[in-house]
Amino acid sequence: MSTSEYLDVFIDESQEHLQSLNDNLLLLENEPTNLAIVGEIFRSAHTLKGMAATMGYDDLAHLTHSMENVLDLIRNQKLDVSTPVLDVVFAAVDDLEAMVNDIASGGTGKRDVSNVTVLLEQIEKGGSPSQVAATVEEVEIPTTEETLTAAFDVSYDQFELTVLMQSQEQGYHSYQIKISLDERTMLKAARVFMVFEVLEQVGEIIKSNPSAEDLEEEKFDLEFVVTFISKIEAEEIVKRVNKVSEISSVQVHQLNIEELKKAASEKETGLEEVVVETVVSPQKAVEEAPQEKTTAINGKKVTNEANKTIRVNIERLDVLMNLFEELVIDRGRLEQIASDLKNNELNETVERMSRISGDLQEIILNMRMMPVEQVFNRFPRMVRSLSKDLNKKVNLQILGAETELDRTIIDEIGDPLVHLIRNSIDHGIETPQKRLELGKPEEGTVILKAFHSGNNVFIEIEDDGAGIDRDKVLKKALTNGVVTEDEASKMTDQQIYGLLFRAGFSTADKVTDVSGRGVGLDVVRSTFESLGGVVTVDSTLGRGSVFSIQLPLTLSIIDVMLVEVSDEKYAIPLSSIVETAIVNKKNVFSAHNQKVIDFRGKVVPLVFLKDLFEIPVEDELDEEYYSLVIVHKGDKVAGLVVDSLIGQHDIVLKSLGNYLTNVFAISGATILGNGQVALIVDTNALIK
Amino acid sequence: MSVESAVGTELKVIVFQLKDEEYAIEVEYIQSIERMQPVTRIPKTYSFIKGVMNLRGVITPIMDLRTRFGIESKKSDDATRILVISKDNIEIGFIVDGANDVIDIPSGKIEPTPEVVGGVEADYLSGVVKLDTRLFTLLNIDKVILNS
């Protein structure tokens, strides 16, 4: 069978399981005695192993198997959870991740993991030897005889479950058949072969336990279980199998696929128990499983919502988005035509269409939204290893991980956030000794927080470390020529901290004298800015720093104010507009050759778009008033002078393409209702 | 490059007019030929960039080839065309005075551009072709769109 069509599912699910392994291992480190977490970890590992084996990734399956053995010891309380043990398990997970990533990028998933395997085996040997032997031989089969007889313990991986589901949909029954051979059977393998043949005349064997290979090599005792799909009834099966000689007993159980599926997706506690219940009395399992589940995973919500969601390739969503953008453009065009024609019926229809497409727009945008958890959940691991490397004690708190952002943004923010968190731990948090001397708790705290505010999402990284020394930063900036003495004297503390994001800072080869702060932060800033975001930093010396990132919710459809200058139209993003105003020319002052106005008690410089964009002017209008769009960048404000304000519009943001990069003060373009192109003003470039 | 690879074969080109000369571009780079349409000016960019236009939903930059080659510009008329070029993920439109011919050039007929001191446009060209009484200049697109 070709496995390629399952590859995507395999990769996605493996990554989910790896993440769950990482998360739960971290939980376990904090609560070493919580066996429910161990069960959770064990199940993730087990599923991963099953999937890898089905897909033929043997290295992956083997390493998971070794890891599982160690986990099994922990689960059976033969081995205590300790940091050295977890370090090895974490290392194994890292290797697993590397393999899955290799597979995802088209590789074979092969990797030399002998180091980790040896370590795992050592740990395993260190445990109770008898137990180790038992688990090695029969990891998939519970070791006690009772469970075996009652359970037919067979677990199914996702792939097998899917097959079972589908055959059920096509009217097949699914059975688990336990066949016991007579003790005196001479050629066990031959009997197995005969049983298989009898069964395959009337149906299909999906799985056997032990595996078909082991059965062939007689690597089993007297019993084996097969999972079988067929249209015939259970009694009929018993009769048929009994025709084979030397069979002592045949037990047939009809499988309830729904329950199996539910059980699998709910990640029930205690693999054996629930499988037992599923087979023996499905109703009971339903009643009990959910309760057990909640206790099992620390109250973390993993409901069977998984059944109601659907995985969609992001490319398809992109296609949908592009088509929708076309629709938005045409909607604009229709609105314009309708307002020109002033036909009531047309107007009503267009209004209705606008409303529907508005709703559609919201749904499509929402479909692309993902919780920032996607990015955040890799940080606990990172912080753990980083604090170990640096010999610091760090407590990472994550708040608002459920905050949603557009997928395209999520994909981009991971690396810059890694950089900022590293920065906080590396340069912010002091060593435990230093912290104790300073009268701070030994353990430093880094808070990673995400929240919505208006049309933006904010992400903050706060630490209670040393903070930023403004004088040192300023000194460094002066030596590097990033600022002049004159500028420096006028700068606020905030602005000085902001210098850390300047390019001049990172290129300096020696930055240790400002405790390394600023290395590469200009890259962080430019990444966020390319996403339409703003990064700021605030700090109190000795108390800690806060890096704050403001990001737009989505990138592709934005609200703008359309303005007209001479014959040209420009779009100004609403997010950067404070307000619009009309001022009398008499109220414009000149300060150092710069036109300014007094706007609500604040001196605001004016930017004449006509001059700035060198817009050809046919005949100069001599009007008494200026139309202004007041824009801001952070807390700095400027007034853009335009000829007239056209109004507010929803527009589709389009890039200028690969050819025109770095156009001054233009961040993109959009297509207007009449089919023409209007440029979008990058107001951030206009305010220094 | 494409010239050498096509030795002994025929090269299909689109012939277009700029002032009183005929130029040629290999047909494989031509995505479409459009009539003149509204172009939105882009401030503070190269003088030869006329602006951008909406090409069926895609924002496409437009270059005035006359300005690029140092020929005095001229108002567009009925014959004016925009040749939309697609090469190495870059899409760009060239404004030309007219485009009306697709011809096959035996690649053996392509001769290197005569090197003369002071020739403004020589850099942008990858060869000349003499066919009967007509002379075409083959454009080197990479050089033409290189924006430095």
PDB file of C-alpha atoms in Angstrom, chain A residues 4-186:
ATOM      1  CA  SER A   4       2.391   8.728   0.665  1.00  0.00           C
ATOM      2  CA  GLU A   5      -1.182   9.917   0.899  1.00  0.00           C
ATOM      3  CA  TYR A   6      -1.009   9.534   4.661  1.00  0.00           C
ATOM      4  CA  LEU A   7       2.300  11.327   4.938  1.00  0.00           C
ATOM      5  CA  ASP A   8       0.832  14.744   5.651  1.00  0.00           C
ATOM      6  CA  VAL A   9      -1.440  13.353   8.319  1.00  0.00           C
ATOM      7  CA  PHE A  10       1.474  11.453   9.768  1.00  0.00           C
ATOM      8  CA  ILE A  11       3.666  14.544   9.947  1.00  0.00           C
ATOM      9  CA  ASP A  12       0.954  16.716  11.452  1.00  0.00           C
ATOM     10  CA  GLU A  13       0.036  14.185  14.056  1.00  0.00           C
ATOM     11  CA  SER A  14       3.621  13.357  14.907  1.00  0.00           C
ATOM     12  CA  GLN A  15       4.303  17.001  15.513  1.00  0.00           C
ATOM     13  CA  GLU A  16       1.282  17.216  17.761  1.00  0.00           C
ATOM     14  CA  HIS A  17       2.446  14.233  19.733  1.00  0.00           C
ATOM     15  CA  LEU A  18       5.960  15.610  20.027  1.00  0.00           C
ATOM     16  CA  GLN A  19       4.583  18.871  21.314  1.00  0.00           C
ATOM     17  CA  SER A  20       2.430  16.985  23.793  1.00  0.00           C
ATOM     18  CA  LEU A  21       5.510  15.028  24.874  1.00  0.00           C
ATOM     19  CA  ASN A  22       7.438  18.231  25.450  1.00  0.00           C
ATOM     20  CA  ASP A  23       4.598  19.874  27.341  1.00  0.00           C
ATOM     21  CA  ASN A  24       3.855  16.921  29.526  1.00  0.00           C
ATOM     22  CA  LEU A  25       7.490  16.188  30.274  1.00  0.00           C
ATOM     23  CA  LEU A  26       7.814  19.740  31.551  1.00  0.00           C
ATOM     24  CA  LEU A  27       4.700  19.238  33.655  1.00  0.00           C
ATOM     25  CA  LEU A  28       6.118  16.008  34.957  1.00  0.00           C
ATOM     26  CA  GLU A  29       9.311  17.713  35.986  1.00  0.00           C
ATOM     27  CA  ASN A  30       7.259  19.924  38.277  1.00  0.00           C
ATOM     28  CA  GLU A  31       5.073  17.126  39.547  1.00  0.00           C
ATOM     29  CA  PRO A  32       7.305  14.053  39.466  1.00  0.00           C
ATOM     30  CA  THR A  33       4.762  11.907  41.259  1.00  0.00           C
ATOM     31  CA  ASN A  34       1.763  12.621  39.066  1.00  0.00           C
ATOM     32  CA  LEU A  35       1.299   9.322  37.296  1.00  0.00           C
ATOM     33  CA  ALA A  36      -1.550  10.647  35.188  1.00  0.00           C
ATOM     34  CA  ILE A  37       0.977  12.804  33.340  1.00  0.00           C
ATOM     35  CA  VAL A  38       3.237   9.821  32.812  1.00  0.00           C
ATOM     36  CA  GLY A  39       0.265   7.971  31.336  1.00  0.00           C
ATOM     37  CA  GLU A  40      -0.303  10.887  28.995  1.00  0.00           C
ATOM     38  CA  ILE A  41       3.334  10.921  27.913  1.00  0.00           C
ATOM     39  CA  PHE A  42       3.317   7.189  27.474  1.00  0.00           C
ATOM     40  CA  ARG A  43       0.310   7.301  25.221  1.00  0.00           C
ATOM     41  CA  SER A  44       1.757  10.021  23.018  1.00  0.00           C
ATOM     42  CA  ALA A  45       4.932   7.999  22.663  1.00  0.00           C
ATOM     43  CA  HIS A  46       2.977   4.859  22.003  1.00  0.00           C
ATOM     44  CA  THR A  47       0.844   6.398  19.277  1.00  0.00           C
ATOM     45  CA  LEU A  48       3.906   7.933  17.736  1.00  0.00           C
ATOM     46  CA  LYS A  49       5.606   4.573  17.691  1.00  0.00           C
ATOM     47  CA  GLY A  50       2.595   2.917  16.100  1.00  0.00           C
ATOM     48  CA  MET A  51       2.328   5.554  13.412  1.00  0.00           C
ATOM     49  CA  ALA A  52       6.042   5.463  12.655  1.00  0.00           C
ATOM     50  CA  ALA A  53       6.004   1.694  12.361  1.00  0.00           C
ATOM     51  CA  THR A  54       2.983   1.747  10.064  1.00  0.00           C
ATOM     52  CA  MET A  55       4.656   4.293   7.844  1.00  0.00           C
ATOM     53  CA  GLY A  56       7.879   2.300   7.794  1.00  0.00           C
ATOM     54  CA  TYR A  57      10.070   4.767   9.648  1.00  0.00           C
ATOM     55  CA  ASP A  58      11.952   2.180  11.635  1.00  0.00           C
ATOM     56  CA  ASP A  59      14.554   4.412  13.296  1.00  0.00           C
ATOM     57  CA  LEU A  60      11.787   6.600  14.591  1.00  0.00           C
ATOM     58  CA  ALA A  61       9.836   3.607  15.846  1.00  0.00           C
ATOM     59  CA  HIS A  62      12.878   2.082  17.536  1.00  0.00           C
ATOM     60  CA  LEU A  63      13.882   5.186  19.393  1.00  0.00           C
ATOM     61  CA  THR A  64      10.307   5.760  20.533  1.00  0.00           C
ATOM     62  CA  HIS A  65      10.277   2.181  21.678  1.00  0.00           C
ATOM     63  CA  SER A  66      13.396   2.634  23.821  1.00  0.00           C
ATOM     64  CA  MET A  67      11.924   5.793  25.266  1.00  0.00           C
ATOM     65  CA  GLU A  68       8.673   4.045  25.936  1.00  0.00           C
ATOM     66  CA  ASN A  69      10.493   1.395  27.946  1.00  0.00           C
ATOM     67  CA  VAL A  70      11.880   4.023  30.274  1.00  0.00           C
ATOM     68  CA  LEU A  71       8.482   5.683  30.533  1.00  0.00           C
ATOM     69  CA  ASP A  72       6.931   2.356  31.315  1.00  0.00           C
ATOM     70  CA  LEU A  73       9.276   1.952  34.280  1.00  0.00           C
ATOM     71  CA  ILE A  74       8.226   5.356  35.526  1.00  0.00           C
ATOM     72  CA  ARG A  75       4.601   4.508  34.992  1.00  0.00           C
ATOM     73  CA  ASN A  76       4.932   1.331  36.978  1.00  0.00           C
ATOM     74  CA  GLN A  77       6.778   3.230  39.697  1.00  0.00           C
ATOM     75  CA  LYS A  78       9.941   1.198  39.186  1.00  0.00           C
ATOM     76  CA  LEU A  79      11.875   4.337  38.398  1.00  0.00           C
ATOM     77  CA  ASP A  80      11.725   7.782  39.971  1.00  0.00           C
ATOM     78  CA  VAL A  81      11.436  10.878  37.874  1.00  0.00           C
ATOM     79  CA  SER A  82      14.654  12.825  38.210  1.00  0.00           C
ATOM     80  CA  THR A  83      16.334  15.543  36.215  1.00  0.00           C
ATOM     81  CA  PRO A  84      19.042  13.249  34.766  1.00  0.00           C
ATOM     82  CA  VAL A  85      16.376  10.825  33.571  1.00  0.00           C
ATOM     83  CA  LEU A  86      14.310  13.615  32.067  1.00  0.00           C
ATOM     84  CA  ASP A  87      17.370  15.103  30.392  1.00  0.00           C
ATOM     85  CA  VAL A  88      17.847  11.855  28.510  1.00  0.00           C
ATOM     86  CA  VAL A  89      14.159  11.648  27.635  1.00  0.00           C
ATOM     87  CA  PHE A  90      14.235  15.243  26.437  1.00  0.00           C
ATOM     88  CA  ALA A  91      17.272  14.445  24.335  1.00  0.00           C
ATOM     89  CA  ALA A  92      15.377  11.528  22.839  1.00  0.00           C
ATOM     90  CA  VAL A  93      12.446  13.807  22.055  1.00  0.00           C
ATOM     91  CA  ASP A  94      14.849  16.215  20.373  1.00  0.00           C
ATOM     92  CA  ASP A  95      16.090  13.384  18.179  1.00  0.00           C
ATOM     93  CA  LEU A  96      12.541  12.363  17.392  1.00  0.00           C
ATOM     94  CA  GLU A  97      11.775  15.930  16.400  1.00  0.00           C
ATOM     95  CA  ALA A  98      14.799  16.020  14.150  1.00  0.00           C
ATOM     96  CA  MET A  99      13.635  12.823  12.460  1.00  0.00           C
ATOM     97  CA  VAL A 100      10.097  14.044  11.958  1.00  0.00           C
ATOM     98  CA  ASN A 101      11.411  17.317  10.578  1.00  0.00           C
ATOM     99  CA  ASP A 102      13.613  15.373   8.231  1.00  0.00           C
ATOM    100  CA  ILE A 103      10.604  13.382   7.041  1.00  0.00           C
ATOM    101  CA  ALA A 104       8.597  16.566   6.688  1.00  0.00           C
ATOM    102  CA  SER A 105      11.267  18.053   4.453  1.00  0.00           C
ATOM    103  CA  GLY A 106      11.236  14.996   2.248  1.00  0.00           C
ATOM    104  CA  GLY A 107      13.945  12.931   3.955  1.00  0.00           C
ATOM    105  CA  THR A 108      13.892   9.334   5.093  1.00  0.00           C
ATOM    106  CA  GLY A 109      13.829  10.071   8.817  1.00  0.00           C
ATOM    107  CA  LYS A 110      17.060   8.139   9.323  1.00  0.00           C
ATOM    108  CA  ARG A 111      19.348   9.380  12.045  1.00  0.00           C
ATOM    109  CA  ASP A 112      22.106   8.053  14.194  1.00  0.00           C
ATOM    110  CA  VAL A 113      20.599   7.973  17.648  1.00  0.00           C
ATOM    111  CA  SER A 114      22.914   5.425  19.251  1.00  0.00           C
ATOM    112  CA  ASN A 115      23.986   7.871  22.001  1.00  0.00           C
ATOM    113  CA  VAL A 116      20.509   8.445  23.264  1.00  0.00           C
ATOM    114  CA  THR A 117      19.540   4.811  22.813  1.00  0.00           C
ATOM    115  CA  VAL A 118      22.479   3.687  24.943  1.00  0.00           C
ATOM    116  CA  LEU A 119      21.570   6.181  27.648  1.00  0.00           C
ATOM    117  CA  LEU A 120      17.950   5.081  27.597  1.00  0.00           C
ATOM    118  CA  GLU A 121      19.008   1.477  27.877  1.00  0.00           C
ATOM    119  CA  GLN A 122      21.276   2.280  30.806  1.00  0.00           C
ATOM    120  CA  ILE A 123      18.428   3.918  32.645  1.00  0.00           C
ATOM    121  CA  GLU A 124      16.259   1.006  31.788  1.00  0.00           C
ATOM    122  CA  LYS A 125      18.810  -1.494  33.138  1.00  0.00           C
ATOM    123  CA  GLY A 126      19.177   0.552  36.277  1.00  0.00           C
ATOM    124  CA  GLY A 127      15.540  -0.177  37.031  1.00  0.00           C
ATOM    125  CA  SER A 128      14.200  -3.459  38.269  1.00  0.00           C
ATOM    126  CA  PRO A 129      15.644  -6.091  35.921  1.00  0.00           C
ATOM    127  CA  SER A 130      12.685  -8.413  35.875  1.00  0.00           C
ATOM    128  CA  GLN A 131      10.382  -5.594  35.031  1.00  0.00           C
ATOM    129  CA  VAL A 132      12.660  -4.449  32.266  1.00  0.00           C
ATOM    130  CA  ALA A 133      12.652  -7.863  30.708  1.00  0.00           C
ATOM    131  CA  ALA A 134       8.897  -8.020  30.836  1.00  0.00           C
ATOM    132  CA  THR A 135       8.387  -4.661  29.275  1.00  0.00           C
ATOM    133  CA  VAL A 136      10.914  -5.203  26.549  1.00  0.00           C
ATOM    134  CA  GLU A 137       9.188  -8.315  25.381  1.00  0.00           C
ATOM    135  CA  GLU A 138       5.669  -7.155  25.633  1.00  0.00           C
ATOM    136  CA  VAL A 139       5.358  -3.447  25.578  1.00  0.00           C
ATOM    137  CA  GLU A 140       2.115  -3.535  23.743  1.00  0.00           C
ATOM    138  CA  ILE A 141       0.653  -6.328  25.768  1.00  0.00           C
ATOM    139  CA  PRO A 142      -0.161  -5.805  29.411  1.00  0.00           C
ATOM    140  CA  THR A 143       1.862  -8.128  31.526  1.00  0.00           C
ATOM    141  CA  THR A 144      -0.817  -9.592  33.726  1.00  0.00           C
ATOM    142  CA  GLU A 145      -2.675 -12.668  32.634  1.00  0.00           C
ATOM    143  CA  GLU A 146      -6.069 -11.367  33.757  1.00  0.00           C
ATOM    144  CA  THR A 147      -5.948  -8.328  31.601  1.00  0.00           C
ATOM    145  CA  LEU A 148      -5.088 -10.438  28.647  1.00  0.00           C
ATOM    146  CA  THR A 149      -8.027 -12.770  28.926  1.00  0.00           C
ATOM    147  CA  ALA A 150     -10.466 -10.023  29.587  1.00  0.00           C
ATOM    148  CA  ALA A 151      -9.169  -7.530  27.153  1.00  0.00           C
ATOM    149  CA  PHE A 152      -7.919  -8.900  23.882  1.00  0.00           C
ATOM    150  CA  ASP A 153      -5.701  -5.962  24.402  1.00  0.00           C
ATOM    151  CA  VAL A 154      -5.177  -4.526  20.986  1.00  0.00           C
ATOM    152  CA  SER A 155      -4.690  -0.862  20.420  1.00  0.00           C
ATOM    153  CA  TYR A 156      -5.256   0.737  17.076  1.00  0.00           C
ATOM    154  CA  ASP A 157      -3.411   3.577  15.529  1.00  0.00           C
ATOM    155  CA  GLN A 158      -5.093   6.323  13.620  1.00  0.00           C
ATOM    156  CA  PHE A 159      -4.630   4.617  10.310  1.00  0.00           C
ATOM    157  CA  GLU A 160      -6.163   1.370  11.453  1.00  0.00           C
ATOM    158  CA  LEU A 161      -9.024   3.187  13.072  1.00  0.00           C
ATOM    159  CA  THR A 162      -9.708   4.944   9.807  1.00  0.00           C
ATOM    160  CA  VAL A 163      -9.806   1.639   7.982  1.00  0.00           C
ATOM    161  CA  LEU A 164     -12.205   0.266  10.589  1.00  0.00           C
ATOM    162  CA  MET A 165     -14.395   3.334  10.351  1.00  0.00           C
ATOM    163  CA  GLN A 166     -14.566   3.171   6.615  1.00  0.00           C
ATOM    164  CA  SER A 167     -15.364  -0.509   6.494  1.00  0.00           C
ATOM    165  CA  GLN A 168     -18.134   0.057   8.978  1.00  0.00           C
ATOM    166  CA  GLU A 169     -19.543   2.788   6.804  1.00  0.00           C
ATOM    167  CA  GLN A 170     -19.590   0.278   3.971  1.00  0.00           C
ATOM    168  CA  GLY A 171     -21.654  -2.145   6.006  1.00  0.00           C
ATOM    169  CA  TYR A 172     -18.920  -4.430   7.304  1.00  0.00           C
ATOM    170  CA  HIS A 173     -18.822  -5.682  10.881  1.00  0.00           C
ATOM    171  CA  SER A 174     -15.588  -5.390  12.741  1.00  0.00           C
ATOM    172  CA  TYR A 175     -14.568  -8.168  15.078  1.00  0.00           C
ATOM    173  CA  GLN A 176     -11.806  -9.016  17.430  1.00  0.00           C
ATOM    174  CA  ILE A 177     -11.313 -12.730  17.378  1.00  0.00           C
ATOM    175  CA  LYS A 178      -9.243 -14.449  19.997  1.00  0.00           C
ATOM    176  CA  ILE A 179      -8.106 -17.851  18.951  1.00  0.00           C
ATOM    177  CA  SER A 180      -6.499 -20.282  21.363  1.00  0.00           C
ATOM    178  CA  LEU A 181      -4.638 -23.264  20.012  1.00  0.00           C
ATOM    179  CA  ASP A 182      -4.575 -26.612  21.639  1.00  0.00           C
ATOM    180  CA  GLU A 183      -1.543 -27.073  23.933  1.00  0.00           C
ATOM    181  CA  ARG A 184      -0.396 -30.073  21.945  1.00  0.00           C
ATOM    182  CA  THR A 185      -0.410 -28.287  18.613  1.00  0.00           C
ATOM    183  CA  MET A 186       2.676 -29.317  16.674  1.00  0.00           C
TER     184      MET A 186
END
